Coordinates of C-alpha atoms in Angstrom, one line a residue:
M183 CA -12.9 15.6 -1.9
S184 CA -11.1 14.1 1.2
I185 CA -8.8 11.2 0.3
S186 CA -7.1 8.2 3.3
R187 CA -4.0 6.9 2.9
R188 CA -6.1 3.8 3.2
R189 CA -6.9 4.5 -0.7
L190 CA -3.0 3.4 -1.2
L191 CA -4.5 0.0 -1.0
G192 CA -8.2 -0.1 -2.3
T193 CA -7.8 -2.1 -5.0
G194 CA -5.9 -5.3 -5.1
G195 CA -3.0 -3.9 -2.5
G196 CA -2.2 -1.6 -5.4
L197 CA -1.5 2.3 -4.9
A198 CA -4.5 3.6 -6.5
L199 CA -6.2 7.2 -6.1
T200 CA -9.7 7.8 -7.5
G201 CA -11.5 11.0 -8.4
A202 CA -12.7 13.7 -11.0
L203 CA -10.0 14.6 -12.9
A204 CA -9.2 18.4 -11.6
A205 CA -7.5 21.0 -13.2
A206 CA -4.2 19.6 -14.0
C207 CA -1.6 22.8 -13.4
G208 CA -3.5 25.9 -12.6
S209 CA -1.4 29.2 -11.5
N210 CA -1.6 28.2 -7.7
T211 CA 1.5 25.7 -7.9
G212 CA 3.4 27.5 -4.7
R213 CA 6.2 27.7 -7.0
D214 CA 8.4 30.6 -6.4
D215 CA 11.5 30.5 -8.7
G216 CA 13.0 33.4 -6.8
D217 CA 15.0 33.4 -3.5
S218 CA 13.5 34.4 0.2
G219 CA 16.0 36.2 2.1
G220 CA 18.8 34.5 0.2
E221 CA 17.1 31.1 0.7
P222 CA 15.9 28.9 -2.0
V223 CA 12.3 29.0 -2.5
I224 CA 10.9 25.4 -2.7
S225 CA 7.4 23.9 -3.3
Q226 CA 6.0 20.4 -2.0
W227 CA 2.7 18.8 -3.0
Y228 CA 0.8 16.6 -1.0
H229 CA -2.3 15.1 -2.2
Q230 CA -5.5 15.8 0.0
Y231 CA -5.4 13.3 3.4
G232 CA -8.8 11.8 4.8
E233 CA -7.2 12.0 8.6
P234 CA -7.8 15.6 10.6
G235 CA -4.4 17.6 11.4
T236 CA -2.3 15.7 8.5
E237 CA -2.4 19.0 6.8
Q238 CA -1.7 21.2 9.7
A239 CA 1.3 18.4 10.6
V240 CA 3.2 18.9 6.9
K241 CA 3.1 22.6 7.4
R242 CA 4.2 22.4 10.7
Y243 CA 7.5 20.5 9.5
A244 CA 8.2 22.8 6.7
D245 CA 7.8 25.4 8.8
A246 CA 11.0 23.9 10.8
Y247 CA 13.2 23.7 8.3
D248 CA 15.5 26.4 8.1
K249 CA 17.6 25.9 4.8
A250 CA 14.7 26.9 2.4
D251 CA 11.3 28.5 2.5
V252 CA 9.3 25.3 1.7
N253 CA 6.0 26.3 0.7
V254 CA 3.4 23.1 0.9
Q255 CA 0.7 22.5 -1.1
W256 CA -2.3 20.3 -0.4
R257 CA -4.0 19.2 -3.7
P258 CA -7.6 18.0 -3.4
G259 CA -9.1 16.4 -6.5
A260 CA -7.1 13.5 -9.0
Y261 CA -3.9 14.2 -7.7
D262 CA -2.1 11.5 -9.7
Q263 CA -3.3 13.1 -12.9
Q264 CA -2.4 16.7 -11.6
T265 CA 1.0 15.5 -10.7
A266 CA 1.4 13.6 -13.9
A267 CA 0.7 17.1 -16.0
A268 CA 2.9 19.4 -13.8
L269 CA 5.8 17.4 -14.3
L270 CA 5.8 18.3 -17.9
T271 CA 5.5 21.8 -17.1
A272 CA 7.9 24.6 -15.6
S273 CA 5.2 25.2 -12.8
G274 CA 5.1 22.1 -11.2
P275 CA 6.2 20.8 -7.6
D276 CA 9.7 20.6 -6.7
V277 CA 9.1 18.1 -4.0
F278 CA 5.9 16.2 -4.5
E279 CA 4.5 13.1 -3.0
V280 CA 3.9 9.9 -5.3
N281 CA 2.4 6.6 -5.0
G282 CA 5.4 5.6 -7.6
P283 CA 6.9 7.3 -9.4
T284 CA 5.8 5.4 -12.5
L285 CA 8.0 3.5 -14.9
D286 CA 7.0 6.2 -17.4
Q287 CA 8.0 9.2 -15.1
I288 CA 11.7 7.2 -14.4
R289 CA 12.3 6.6 -17.8
G290 CA 11.2 9.7 -19.1
G291 CA 13.4 11.6 -17.1
Q292 CA 11.0 13.7 -15.1
V293 CA 12.4 12.8 -11.5
V294 CA 15.6 12.7 -9.8
D295 CA 18.0 10.3 -8.2
L296 CA 17.7 10.2 -4.5
S297 CA 20.0 7.3 -4.1
D298 CA 22.4 9.5 -2.2
L299 CA 19.7 10.5 0.3
L300 CA 19.6 6.4 1.5
S301 CA 23.2 5.8 1.3
E302 CA 23.7 5.1 5.4
A303 CA 19.6 4.2 5.9
K304 CA 18.5 2.0 3.0
D305 CA 19.1 -1.0 4.4
D306 CA 16.8 0.6 7.7
I307 CA 13.7 0.9 5.1
N308 CA 11.2 -1.7 4.7
P309 CA 12.4 -3.5 1.5
A310 CA 9.0 -4.4 0.3
V311 CA 8.4 -0.5 -0.1
L312 CA 11.4 0.6 -1.1
A313 CA 11.5 -1.8 -4.3
P314 CA 8.8 -0.4 -6.4
K315 CA 10.7 2.8 -6.1
T316 CA 13.8 1.6 -7.5
Y317 CA 14.8 1.0 -11.0
Q318 CA 17.7 -0.7 -12.2
G319 CA 19.4 0.1 -9.2
T320 CA 18.6 3.8 -8.7
I321 CA 15.7 4.9 -6.1
W322 CA 13.9 7.8 -7.2
A323 CA 11.8 8.5 -4.0
I324 CA 11.8 8.1 -0.1
P325 CA 9.1 5.6 1.2
Q326 CA 7.4 8.3 3.5
V327 CA 4.9 5.9 5.5
V328 CA 3.5 2.6 5.2
D329 CA 0.3 0.7 5.0
M330 CA -0.7 -2.7 5.3
Q331 CA -3.5 -5.2 5.1
L332 CA -4.1 -8.3 7.5
L333 CA -6.4 -10.7 8.7
Y334 CA -8.7 -10.0 11.8
Y335 CA -10.3 -12.8 13.7
R336 CA -12.4 -12.5 16.8
I337 CA -10.7 -14.4 19.6
S338 CA -14.1 -15.3 21.2
M339 CA -16.1 -16.7 18.0
L340 CA -13.0 -18.8 17.1
K341 CA -12.8 -20.4 20.6
D342 CA -16.4 -20.8 20.8
A343 CA -16.3 -22.7 17.6
G344 CA -13.4 -25.2 18.6
V345 CA -11.3 -23.4 15.5
E346 CA -7.9 -22.3 15.8
P347 CA -6.4 -19.1 13.9
P348 CA -6.1 -20.0 10.5
R349 CA -2.1 -20.3 9.5
T350 CA -2.7 -22.1 6.1
L351 CA -5.0 -21.4 3.2
D352 CA -6.8 -24.8 3.8
A353 CA -7.1 -24.0 7.3
L354 CA -8.7 -20.6 6.1
V355 CA -11.0 -22.2 4.2
D356 CA -12.0 -24.7 6.8
A357 CA -12.7 -22.2 9.6
A358 CA -14.6 -19.8 7.7
K359 CA -16.8 -22.9 6.9
K360 CA -17.0 -23.8 10.4
L361 CA -17.4 -20.2 11.6
T362 CA -20.7 -19.7 9.2
T363 CA -24.2 -19.9 11.4
K364 CA -27.5 -18.0 10.5
N365 CA -26.5 -14.6 11.6
V366 CA -22.7 -14.9 11.2
K367 CA -20.6 -15.4 8.4
G368 CA -17.1 -16.6 8.8
L369 CA -15.1 -14.4 6.9
F370 CA -15.2 -11.1 5.4
L371 CA -13.4 -10.1 2.0
G372 CA -15.2 -6.9 0.8
N373 CA -18.5 -7.1 -0.8
D374 CA -17.4 -8.4 -4.2
G375 CA -16.0 -11.7 -2.5
G376 CA -12.7 -10.7 -2.5
P377 CA -11.3 -9.9 -5.8
G378 CA -10.9 -5.9 -5.4
V379 CA -8.8 -6.2 -2.3
L380 CA -6.7 -9.4 -2.4
G381 CA -5.1 -8.9 -6.1
G382 CA -2.0 -10.9 -5.9
T383 CA -1.6 -11.7 -2.4
P384 CA -2.8 -15.0 -2.3
L385 CA -0.3 -15.6 -5.3
N386 CA 2.4 -14.3 -2.6
A387 CA 1.3 -16.6 0.2
A388 CA 1.6 -19.9 -2.5
G389 CA 5.1 -18.5 -2.9
L390 CA 4.9 -17.0 -6.4
D391 CA 4.9 -13.6 -7.6
L392 CA 3.5 -11.2 -10.3
V393 CA 6.7 -10.5 -12.1
T394 CA 10.0 -12.6 -11.4
E395 CA 13.5 -10.7 -11.3
D396 CA 14.0 -11.7 -14.8
G397 CA 10.9 -9.7 -16.0
E398 CA 8.5 -12.5 -16.6
A399 CA 5.2 -13.5 -15.2
G400 CA 5.8 -14.8 -12.2
F401 CA 2.3 -17.0 -11.7
D402 CA 2.6 -19.1 -15.2
D403 CA 2.2 -22.4 -12.4
P404 CA -0.2 -25.0 -12.0
V405 CA 0.0 -24.0 -7.9
A406 CA -1.5 -20.4 -9.1
A407 CA -4.6 -22.3 -10.2
R408 CA -5.0 -24.5 -7.4
T409 CA -4.7 -21.4 -4.7
L410 CA -7.2 -19.1 -6.4
G411 CA -9.3 -22.3 -6.9
K412 CA -9.9 -22.2 -3.0
L413 CA -10.8 -18.6 -3.0
R414 CA -13.7 -19.8 -5.3
Q415 CA -14.3 -22.7 -2.6
L416 CA -14.8 -19.8 0.0
Y417 CA -17.4 -18.3 -2.4
A418 CA -19.1 -21.5 -3.6
E419 CA -19.6 -23.0 0.1
K420 CA -21.5 -19.5 1.1
S421 CA -18.8 -18.9 3.8
L422 CA -18.4 -15.2 3.1
L423 CA -20.0 -12.1 4.2
L424 CA -21.4 -10.2 1.0
G425 CA -23.2 -7.2 0.4
A426 CA -22.1 -6.1 4.1
P427 CA -23.2 -2.3 5.1
S428 CA -19.7 -0.7 4.5
D429 CA -16.7 -2.3 2.6
W430 CA -13.6 -3.9 3.3
S431 CA -11.5 -0.8 4.7
D432 CA -14.3 -0.3 7.2
P433 CA -14.2 -3.0 9.9
A434 CA -17.6 -2.1 11.2
A435 CA -18.7 -5.6 10.0
F436 CA -16.1 -7.0 12.2
T437 CA -16.9 -5.0 15.0
Q438 CA -20.9 -5.2 14.8
G439 CA -20.2 -9.2 14.9
L440 CA -21.5 -10.1 11.0
T441 CA -18.3 -11.9 10.7
A442 CA -15.8 -13.9 12.9
M443 CA -12.9 -12.9 10.3
Q444 CA -12.5 -9.9 8.6
W445 CA -9.7 -8.4 5.8
S446 CA -8.9 -4.9 6.5
G447 CA -6.0 -2.3 7.0
L448 CA -4.1 -2.1 10.1
W449 CA -5.4 1.7 10.0
A450 CA -8.5 -0.4 11.2
L451 CA -7.0 -1.5 14.7
P452 CA -7.6 1.3 16.9
Q453 CA -11.2 1.5 15.9
I454 CA -11.5 -2.4 16.7
T455 CA -9.4 -2.2 19.6
K456 CA -11.8 0.3 20.9
A457 CA -15.1 -2.0 20.0
L458 CA -13.9 -5.3 21.3
G459 CA -11.0 -4.7 23.8
D460 CA -8.5 -7.4 23.5
D461 CA -11.1 -10.4 22.0
F462 CA -9.7 -9.7 18.3
G463 CA -6.1 -11.2 16.7
V464 CA -4.2 -10.6 13.4
L465 CA -2.7 -12.8 11.2
P466 CA -1.3 -12.5 7.7
F467 CA -2.9 -14.0 4.5
P468 CA -2.2 -17.4 5.1
K469 CA 0.4 -19.3 3.3
D470 CA -0.6 -22.2 0.7
G471 CA 1.1 -25.4 -0.3
A472 CA 5.0 -26.4 0.7
D473 CA 6.5 -23.7 -1.0
G474 CA 4.4 -20.6 0.2
R475 CA 4.9 -18.6 2.9
P476 CA 2.6 -15.7 4.8
A477 CA 2.0 -13.0 2.7
V478 CA 1.4 -9.1 3.6
P479 CA 0.3 -6.4 0.9
V480 CA 1.9 -2.7 1.4
G481 CA 2.3 0.2 0.0
A482 CA 3.7 3.4 0.7
Y483 CA 3.8 6.9 -1.0
G484 CA 7.1 8.2 -1.1
A485 CA 8.5 11.7 -1.7
A486 CA 10.3 12.6 -5.1
V487 CA 12.0 15.5 -6.8
S488 CA 10.9 16.9 -10.2
A489 CA 13.5 16.9 -12.6
R490 CA 12.2 20.2 -13.9
S491 CA 13.0 22.1 -10.1
K492 CA 15.3 24.7 -10.1
H493 CA 16.2 24.0 -6.4
K494 CA 17.3 20.3 -7.0
D495 CA 19.9 20.4 -4.5
A496 CA 17.9 22.6 -2.2
A497 CA 15.1 20.2 -3.2
K498 CA 16.7 16.9 -2.0
A499 CA 18.3 18.5 1.1
Y500 CA 15.1 19.0 2.0
V501 CA 13.4 15.6 1.6
K502 CA 16.6 14.0 3.3
W503 CA 15.8 15.9 6.4
L504 CA 12.2 15.3 6.7
W505 CA 12.0 11.5 5.7
V506 CA 15.6 10.3 6.5
E507 CA 16.8 12.6 9.3
K508 CA 13.7 14.1 11.2
T509 CA 12.4 10.5 12.8
E510 CA 10.6 12.3 15.2
Y511 CA 8.3 13.9 12.5
Q512 CA 7.9 10.5 10.6
E513 CA 6.4 9.1 13.4
D514 CA 4.2 11.6 14.0
F515 CA 3.2 11.8 10.7
A516 CA 2.6 7.6 10.8
L517 CA 0.4 7.7 14.2
T518 CA -0.6 10.7 15.6
Y519 CA -2.8 11.2 12.0
G520 CA -4.3 7.6 11.6
F521 CA -2.3 4.4 12.4
H522 CA 0.6 3.7 10.2
I523 CA 4.1 2.4 10.1
P524 CA 6.8 4.3 9.7
A525 CA 8.8 3.4 6.6
R526 CA 12.2 2.9 8.6
I527 CA 11.9 -0.7 10.6
S528 CA 14.0 0.6 13.1
L529 CA 11.5 3.5 13.8
A530 CA 8.6 1.2 13.6
K531 CA 10.0 -1.0 16.0
K532 CA 10.7 1.6 19.1
A533 CA 7.5 3.4 18.3
A534 CA 5.6 3.2 21.7
K535 CA 2.4 2.4 19.6
L536 CA 3.6 -0.2 17.8
R537 CA 5.8 -2.3 20.4
E538 CA 2.9 -4.5 21.9
G539 CA 0.1 -6.9 21.1
A540 CA -1.8 -6.9 17.9
A541 CA 0.2 -3.6 16.7
G542 CA 3.3 -5.0 17.4
E543 CA 2.5 -8.5 15.6
A544 CA 1.4 -6.3 12.5
V545 CA 5.2 -4.5 12.8
R546 CA 6.6 -7.7 12.5
Y547 CA 4.1 -9.2 9.7
A548 CA 4.9 -6.6 7.2
T549 CA 8.7 -6.6 7.9
D550 CA 8.5 -10.1 7.4
Y551 CA 6.1 -10.8 4.9
G552 CA 5.3 -7.7 3.0
H553 CA 4.8 -7.7 -0.5
A554 CA 4.2 -4.7 -2.9
E555 CA 2.8 -4.8 -6.4
P556 CA 6.3 -4.7 -8.6
L557 CA 7.0 -1.5 -10.6
L558 CA 7.0 -3.4 -13.8
W559 CA 3.0 -4.8 -13.2
T560 CA 1.3 -2.7 -15.4
P561 CA -2.1 -1.4 -15.4
A562 CA -3.4 -3.7 -18.2
S563 CA -1.5 -6.4 -16.6
K564 CA -3.3 -5.9 -13.5
S565 CA -6.7 -5.3 -14.6
A566 CA -6.4 -8.4 -16.6
Y567 CA -5.9 -10.6 -13.7
Q568 CA -8.4 -9.1 -11.5
D569 CA -11.0 -9.3 -13.9
A570 CA -9.9 -12.8 -14.0
L571 CA -9.8 -13.4 -10.4
S572 CA -13.5 -12.2 -10.4
R573 CA -14.3 -14.4 -12.5
I574 CA -12.9 -17.7 -10.9
I575 CA -14.3 -16.5 -7.6
K576 CA -17.7 -15.3 -8.7
S577 CA -18.6 -17.4 -11.5
G578 CA -16.8 -20.5 -11.0
A579 CA -14.7 -19.8 -14.3
N580 CA -11.6 -22.4 -14.6
P581 CA -8.3 -20.9 -13.1
E582 CA -6.3 -22.8 -15.1
S583 CA -7.6 -21.5 -18.8
E584 CA -8.1 -17.9 -17.3
L585 CA -4.4 -17.7 -15.8
K586 CA -3.3 -18.8 -19.3
A587 CA -4.8 -15.8 -20.8
V588 CA -3.5 -13.3 -18.0
V589 CA 0.1 -14.6 -18.2
R590 CA -0.4 -14.3 -22.1
K591 CA -1.3 -10.8 -21.4
T592 CA 1.5 -9.9 -18.6
N593 CA 4.1 -11.2 -20.8
A594 CA 3.1 -9.2 -23.7
E595 CA 2.6 -6.2 -21.2
L596 CA 6.3 -6.9 -19.8
R597 CA 8.0 -7.5 -23.5
R598 CA 6.4 -3.8 -24.1
V599 CA 7.8 -1.9 -20.9
Q600 CA 11.0 -3.5 -21.2
K601 CA 11.8 -2.9 -25.1
K602 CA 11.7 0.8 -24.1
S603 CA 14.6 0.1 -21.6

């Protein structure tokens, strides 16, 4: 099974991977507890990327490192489950790619404190993707590459309809209705109408958080219900494209003219450019209300070090070399095999492919308006919220009562996980 980096943001902006559970920890771990010519031997795990050339690239990076013998392992199947099981044994990886770490892995002492690796570069890492990898002031993984979602709009279609690019949620609702014709829908938010991909992004655009700094549900506010009600309006007015041949992560509906606007990922930009030239623009999710601001969901895999590694210092040194110091490799990893943003802000700003046009705007949006799911946003809270969002959008359920139930569930979850702290 091949997994693309776009799957990072596949469900509500979260960092979810799917697939059948593979054998968690076989004998082929890539770890050798001995030394090679006096150098430590460390194993490094990656999930199986979909972009051609990525595996060869990371092995080339490892071969270039001269202070340890790095054995790269490409792990197909249910990578998250494999890694979680491996961290409980002595035969797991030294360095591993992670879409967390999770709170349980951090508090269970399964990962190593990496704060010192960013002693000089912390302010140059996109804070939105660093935040979920930080717990109680300690950094547990170094972000590798940033993925983001954004709104694509067809310039010619908007111009012909006399519609300005929407910069508020109200304007988006109005624009989608005006752009809908017999053959074209105004907006595509995924084949389910939006709940699967949008997640907490509309709440962020209304100036709210999923979890506050005080560790409570951040959407216990009438503003939240009002905002989600507008998503229902899009659905009820039949302004949304539903049942497209491919879902939101693929720009085919947009490039084929089935919709005037589509929510998708930055990875789609080269394909859209090839199909439409300069007849498109990009926007963040539009703000809603007086206290709102544009919102951009972002996510990042990170490099972490196992607490069971027998070569922790060597593993940390390698992570620092590859994901902090070797900026040419970071740019190559982000932009040669797919289209993504380096985690270092300075590198993202100067990378040639990201300096101009829609790509340059996307980098600015990710830096200025980026939101990642909080570390304390548990799977149980996320599931309760997305189920409620689906009922609100598709069935017209009352937003106030639906959100009250989610707030209760979320606060109970937050009390549970924080009690263990």
